XYZ file of C-alpha atoms in Angstrom:
426
model
C 160.785 26.051 180.660
C 158.881 23.330 178.713
C 155.861 24.825 177.011
C 154.948 22.179 174.366
C 153.752 18.571 174.400
C 155.935 15.930 172.919
C 156.121 15.399 169.009
C 152.908 13.735 167.936
C 151.037 14.284 171.090
C 148.278 16.701 171.662
C 147.177 19.272 174.333
C 143.549 19.428 174.652
C 142.549 23.066 175.607
C 138.834 23.546 176.372
C 137.559 24.129 172.777
C 139.742 20.961 171.548
C 138.339 18.809 174.507
C 134.883 20.085 173.473
C 135.295 18.783 169.807
C 136.629 15.521 171.429
C 133.667 15.197 173.748
C 131.426 15.870 170.674
C 132.922 12.971 168.753
C 132.767 10.593 171.737
C 129.141 11.425 172.262
C 128.164 10.887 168.665
C 130.094 7.714 168.618
C 128.474 6.312 171.745
C 124.944 7.450 170.682
C 125.091 5.820 167.186
C 126.777 2.591 168.569
C 123.963 2.211 171.143
C 121.326 2.696 168.568
C 122.885 -0.389 166.857
C 122.782 -2.550 170.103
C 126.588 -2.381 170.698
C 127.720 -2.244 174.282
C 130.925 -0.521 175.434
C 133.993 -2.020 176.934
C 137.570 -1.059 177.725
C 140.923 -2.543 178.591
C 144.177 -1.605 179.970
C 146.396 0.876 178.110
C 149.546 -1.229 178.997
C 149.695 -4.888 177.886
C 152.302 -7.453 177.479
C 154.551 -6.922 174.529
C 153.999 -10.507 173.345
C 150.346 -9.764 172.900
C 151.453 -7.664 169.882
C 154.390 -9.536 168.805
C 152.264 -12.707 168.483
C 150.061 -11.035 165.977
C 152.460 -8.881 164.025
C 155.899 -10.322 164.723
C 159.208 -8.870 166.246
C 159.259 -6.102 163.571
C 156.493 -4.362 165.230
C 158.507 -3.635 168.406
C 160.183 -0.580 166.564
C 156.742 0.986 166.088
C 155.753 0.607 169.795
C 156.243 2.566 173.029
C 157.731 -0.561 174.800
C 159.750 -0.894 177.911
C 160.563 -3.296 180.722
C 158.709 -2.642 183.844
C 159.913 -2.706 187.352
C 158.721 -6.434 187.569
C 160.882 -7.482 184.672
C 158.020 -7.798 182.273
C 158.336 -6.704 178.554
C 155.216 -4.387 178.066
C 153.963 -1.882 175.611
C 151.397 1.034 175.466
C 148.595 -0.417 173.157
C 149.005 0.475 169.510
C 145.679 -1.116 168.517
C 142.810 -2.642 170.343
C 142.289 -5.890 168.574
C 144.622 -7.910 170.568
C 143.046 -6.741 173.895
C 139.637 -7.350 172.429
C 140.667 -10.969 171.470
C 142.147 -11.532 174.981
C 139.165 -10.441 176.629
C 136.713 -12.284 174.374
C 138.890 -15.523 174.889
C 138.591 -15.344 178.668
C 134.931 -15.371 178.751
C 134.053 -16.722 175.187
C 131.951 -19.712 176.508
C 129.753 -17.531 178.586
C 129.052 -14.698 176.121
C 125.983 -14.731 174.080
C 126.578 -14.719 170.512
C 126.841 -12.472 168.372
C 129.031 -10.382 170.582
C 128.453 -6.622 169.763
C 131.191 -4.541 171.459
C 132.636 -0.994 170.978
C 135.411 0.932 172.540
C 136.894 4.363 172.510
C 140.647 3.698 173.345
C 143.595 5.997 173.166
C 146.238 4.253 171.101
C 150.009 4.784 170.846
C 152.563 4.308 168.032
C 156.006 5.358 167.571
C 156.174 6.743 164.051
C 156.778 9.937 162.277
C 154.063 12.523 162.969
C 152.387 13.789 159.748
C 149.008 15.260 158.619
C 146.193 13.068 159.997
C 148.594 10.685 161.749
C 150.020 11.283 165.229
C 151.917 9.162 167.795
C 148.582 8.946 169.774
C 145.059 9.219 168.892
C 141.572 8.007 170.106
C 139.675 5.503 168.156
C 136.269 4.043 167.914
C 136.537 0.344 167.508
C 133.372 -1.538 166.660
C 133.042 -5.273 166.192
C 130.811 -8.223 165.790
C 131.893 -11.743 166.938
C 130.285 -14.931 166.042
C 128.368 -14.055 162.973
C 129.099 -14.860 159.298
C 126.008 -13.608 157.537
C 125.968 -10.945 154.943
C 123.461 -8.939 157.190
C 126.291 -8.681 159.646
C 128.524 -7.149 156.910
C 125.867 -4.728 156.178
C 125.393 -3.898 159.805
C 128.925 -2.942 160.308
C 129.160 -0.686 157.144
C 125.875 0.864 158.035
C 127.139 1.692 161.449
C 130.294 3.384 160.021
C 128.214 5.469 157.703
C 125.782 6.376 160.303
C 128.556 7.424 162.484
C 129.512 10.181 160.071
C 125.941 11.082 159.249
C 125.546 11.747 163.115
C 127.957 14.656 162.655
C 125.929 16.064 159.861
C 127.940 14.627 156.850
C 126.092 13.368 153.918
C 126.619 11.466 150.734
C 128.279 14.477 149.065
C 130.813 14.530 151.791
C 131.970 10.890 151.920
C 131.850 7.509 150.399
C 132.202 4.009 151.800
C 134.287 1.938 149.052
C 134.203 -1.784 149.475
C 135.573 -4.857 148.041
C 136.360 -8.552 149.065
C 139.649 -9.967 150.000
C 138.480 -13.557 149.190
C 137.307 -12.508 145.708
C 140.464 -10.694 144.802
C 142.653 -13.664 146.113
C 140.593 -16.162 143.989
C 140.961 -13.942 140.826
C 144.595 -13.505 141.516
C 145.253 -17.206 141.771
C 143.200 -17.867 138.627
C 145.638 -15.427 137.010
C 148.357 -17.719 138.059
C 149.836 -15.862 140.821
C 151.166 -18.303 143.364
C 149.721 -18.130 146.843
C 153.002 -17.117 148.522
C 153.176 -14.045 146.392
C 149.648 -12.863 147.334
C 150.795 -10.797 150.424
C 153.243 -8.863 148.338
C 150.527 -8.460 145.593
C 148.056 -6.942 148.038
C 150.822 -4.735 149.461
C 151.373 -3.345 145.942
C 147.589 -2.941 145.343
C 147.183 -1.268 148.677
C 149.212 1.631 147.297
C 148.131 1.443 143.739
C 145.716 4.365 143.838
C 148.487 6.798 144.658
C 150.962 5.411 142.118
C 151.303 5.238 138.260
C 150.286 2.137 136.231
C 153.999 1.564 135.529
C 155.046 1.838 139.268
C 152.386 -0.782 140.044
C 153.355 -3.128 137.222
C 157.101 -2.878 138.059
C 156.554 -3.609 141.735
C 154.362 -6.627 141.056
C 157.111 -8.085 138.833
C 159.605 -7.395 141.457
C 157.208 -9.411 143.673
C 157.441 -12.245 141.491
C 154.480 -11.842 139.172
C 155.105 -12.231 135.590
C 154.453 -9.145 133.301
C 151.335 -10.611 131.611
C 149.712 -11.253 134.856
C 150.818 -7.975 136.393
C 148.991 -6.043 133.541
C 145.735 -8.178 134.119
C 145.872 -7.431 137.934
C 145.867 -3.801 137.189
C 142.886 -4.219 134.782
C 140.708 -6.352 137.152
C 140.723 -3.482 139.658
C 138.538 -1.519 137.381
C 136.029 -4.300 136.663
C 132.569 -4.536 138.074
C 131.122 -7.641 139.408
C 129.273 -8.581 136.202
C 132.566 -8.387 134.322
C 134.318 -10.561 136.775
C 131.641 -13.189 136.851
C 131.569 -13.162 133.056
C 135.345 -13.729 132.905
C 135.945 -15.689 136.034
C 132.557 -17.312 137.070
C 133.536 -20.725 136.325
C 135.904 -20.505 139.471
C 133.699 -21.609 142.317
C 135.449 -19.182 144.838
C 134.966 -16.264 142.546
C 131.317 -16.956 141.898
C 130.661 -17.442 145.629
C 132.325 -14.177 146.393
C 130.490 -12.230 143.536
C 127.222 -13.594 144.807
C 128.023 -12.581 148.438
C 128.962 -9.043 147.355
C 125.786 -8.666 145.307
C 123.596 -9.837 148.252
C 125.678 -7.334 150.347
C 124.750 -4.512 147.872
C 121.164 -5.545 147.607
C 120.826 -5.259 151.449
C 122.656 -1.825 151.523
C 120.086 -0.489 148.997
C 117.157 -2.147 151.022
C 118.618 0.007 153.994
C 118.520 3.065 151.800
C 122.248 3.686 151.887
C 123.172 3.080 148.267
C 124.187 6.559 147.906
C 126.830 6.153 150.227
C 128.687 3.157 148.886
C 130.833 2.087 145.742
C 132.568 -0.864 144.745
C 136.254 -0.651 144.538
C 138.068 -3.771 143.682
C 141.393 -1.988 143.891
C 140.644 -1.789 147.657
C 142.285 -4.549 149.522
C 143.516 -2.896 152.806
C 147.131 -3.513 153.832
C 146.592 -5.676 156.682
C 147.017 -9.420 156.064
C 144.308 -10.757 158.373
C 141.378 -9.847 156.377
C 139.405 -12.761 154.957
C 136.292 -11.294 153.283
C 134.623 -7.919 153.053
C 136.926 -4.881 153.444
C 135.899 -1.311 153.299
C 137.129 2.255 153.996
C 135.278 5.601 154.253
C 136.859 8.559 152.305
C 136.227 12.180 151.912
C 134.838 12.828 148.563
C 137.024 15.856 147.937
C 140.091 13.862 148.440
C 141.754 16.221 150.893
C 142.327 13.781 153.827
C 143.633 10.286 154.683
C 141.041 7.247 155.044
C 138.379 8.206 157.809
C 137.598 4.772 158.756
C 138.573 1.163 157.723
C 137.663 -2.432 158.298
C 136.364 -5.701 157.361
C 135.924 -9.345 158.059
C 138.803 -11.163 159.999
C 137.272 -14.684 160.543
C 140.617 -16.049 161.470
C 142.461 -13.260 163.418
C 140.957 -13.990 167.094
C 142.212 -17.349 166.892
C 145.743 -16.328 165.518
C 146.074 -13.906 168.636
C 145.289 -16.633 171.137
C 141.455 -16.092 171.060
C 138.658 -18.249 170.267
C 137.962 -19.634 166.846
C 135.131 -17.436 165.896
C 134.284 -15.444 162.965
C 134.445 -11.649 163.455
C 134.328 -8.331 161.692
C 134.606 -4.624 162.507
C 136.092 -1.247 161.968
C 138.189 1.448 163.460
C 137.757 5.215 163.097
C 140.286 7.725 164.585
C 139.491 11.083 165.960
C 142.343 12.774 164.046
C 141.206 12.730 160.679
C 137.665 12.978 161.582
C 138.340 16.117 163.461
C 140.107 17.593 160.348
C 137.043 16.748 158.191
C 134.467 18.393 160.636
C 136.461 21.485 160.738
C 136.879 21.542 156.961
C 132.957 21.241 156.732
C 132.359 23.791 159.272
C 130.633 21.013 161.441
C 132.551 21.726 164.809
C 129.785 22.737 167.265
C 130.001 26.333 168.735
C 131.082 26.309 172.242
C 128.180 26.347 174.594
C 127.679 28.622 177.689
C 129.982 27.660 180.576
C 127.646 29.206 183.125
C 123.784 29.354 183.595
C 124.107 31.973 186.112
C 126.567 34.297 187.628
C 125.783 35.687 191.111
C 127.187 39.295 191.851
C 127.455 40.738 195.341
C 127.799 44.396 195.555
C 130.000 44.455 198.535
C 131.742 41.904 201.019
C 128.651 42.137 203.471
C 126.313 40.431 200.770
C 128.920 37.530 200.140
C 127.012 35.112 202.620
C 123.701 35.801 200.971
C 125.379 35.429 197.484
C 126.924 32.017 198.629
C 123.654 30.769 199.786
C 122.163 31.621 196.256
C 125.144 30.073 194.460
C 125.170 26.735 196.259
C 121.378 26.449 196.242
C 121.239 26.785 192.577
C 124.228 24.484 192.136
C 122.104 21.926 194.203
C 119.392 22.285 191.649
C 121.685 21.310 188.927
C 122.535 24.778 187.458
C 126.062 25.888 186.598
C 126.728 28.989 188.757
C 129.734 31.258 189.150
C 130.566 34.198 191.411
C 133.541 36.563 191.877
C 135.863 35.421 194.435
C 137.442 38.634 195.189
C 134.337 40.792 195.307
C 135.481 43.372 192.668
C 133.304 46.196 191.528
C 129.947 45.422 190.117
C 130.993 46.654 186.574
C 134.032 44.167 186.653
C 131.784 41.393 187.672
C 129.437 41.865 185.046
C 132.441 41.771 182.640
C 133.508 38.329 184.133
C 129.976 37.112 183.902
C 129.727 37.993 180.061
C 133.167 36.372 179.492
C 131.899 33.202 181.055
C 128.949 33.185 178.761
C 126.325 33.350 181.723
C 122.740 33.214 180.513
C 121.849 35.539 183.493
C 123.000 37.501 186.182
C 121.819 37.726 189.723
C 122.644 40.816 191.715
C 122.529 40.712 195.469
C 122.835 44.196 197.063
C 122.461 45.635 200.573
C 118.696 46.573 199.947
C 117.803 43.341 198.198
C 119.278 41.312 201.174
C 117.095 43.302 203.547
C 113.925 42.643 201.345
C 114.963 38.816 200.866
C 115.235 39.583 197.024
C 117.477 39.744 194.175
C 117.763 41.381 190.746
C 117.744 39.107 187.772
C 119.084 40.322 184.411
C 118.957 38.249 181.118
C 122.345 38.734 179.484
C 120.751 38.174 176.011
C 117.895 40.741 176.316
C 119.111 43.028 179.187
C 115.663 42.623 180.821
C 115.724 43.012 184.539
C 113.323 41.899 187.241
C 113.236 41.920 190.896
C 112.548 38.546 192.524
C 112.369 37.024 195.898
C 115.083 34.568 196.595
C 112.719 31.913 197.740
C 110.858 32.346 194.272
C 114.177 32.215 192.347
C 115.280 29.031 194.013
C 111.783 27.461 193.604
C 111.789 28.350 189.975
C 115.233 26.600 189.538
C 114.111 23.393 191.136
C-alpha cells in the first residue's frame, strides 16, 4: 500500500492547506492594494516555450513528455514564458503599464532539499511597459509589503538590491571581456557562500586575470559614492549610480529604508536581468532567499513576446512557510463549525435537519451527528469540531417549537424558539 507522496511533492492535510490558503489570501490582498490584477495559464505548455528561453539543457530539469498527439510538452517550471506568451497574444490591446500577478504551481525535476522541492506554489508579480525608477520602487515595495502582511518586520527580513547594468559596466572597465561576464556573474552569485580564495580561483578559471579577479572581489564591498569616485568617468557607471541613488531616495520617501540594503555582490544567477536586481532574505540567515527578482527589459522579446521593458519578482510558498513557522506566525486553526445540532433520539431527526439546513441557508457552518448517538457522544463530537454553540433538540423542545442553545465557550444555556433562533441567524 502506498502511503506517502512522491519525493519532493507534498500532501496538504487540513492544517497545511490552512497555511497555504493564508499565504494565498495575503498575497492576493497586498497585490490588489497595489493595483495588480490576477491571471493564470495552463500548467502544461509546449516544451519549446522553455527551450527557446533556456536552451536544450533545461530538458533534464523538467517534467517533460510526448503527449498522445505527438507533441513535446512539459509541466511549467516557471511562469515567465507563459506570461510572455499571453502578453504577446494581446500586447496591442492591453493598456500600459500591464500590472499582473499569478499564483501558479510550478514543477522542476531536481534533488529535493530544505526549502526547495519538486513542486511549489509561487507568487509572480510583474510590470510590463514601464522603465521608470518609480516602477522599480513599486515592485520592491510590493515584495516588502507581502512579508509585512504576514506580520514580519524590518528585524525579520531585508531586501538586498543591486544593478546588473552597473556591475557589468564596472567589470568591463576592469578589463573583463564581455564574453566572460556570464561566467563572472555565475561566480559572484555564489561568492557569499564561498571564501575569497575560492572566488578568485573560479574567476581566473573563467578567464579573468588575477589582478582583475582581486578587484572584482573588492568592488562588491563598495558603496555608491566609492564606485562613483573611482569609475564615475564611465558614462554607463555614472548613469547606473544615479538611477540607484534615485531608487534609494524614493524608497526613503515611501518610508521603507529600514527594509533595504545595497549589496553590490548581488547579481542573481539568471542571465536575463538587465538592471535592478533584488532578493529578500531572513536576517537570521536560517533560510534560502524568500523572494527574488529584478528588471528584465529584453526577456519578453527573447522568448517570443513583444519588445517591452519589464520587471517583477517570484516568491515561493516553501521558504515563506518555513519562515512563518519559525517566527510563530502561522495562524491558529479557526473553528470548523459555528453550530452543532444535537437530536436526542431518532424521532427528533426531522426537526434537527430543519434547523441544520435553515441555518446553512443563512450562511452558517453547521454539523450534526449522522448516526444519532448518545447526547454525551454528540457533545464530544461538537467540541472536537470546534463548534461555537450547540443546539439541542429533544422531544419536549420539539413539542413546544423550541430548542436549547448552549455556548461552548461559557457553558451558558438558554431556551429559544426555533423561529427566534433562525431569525437571529439571518
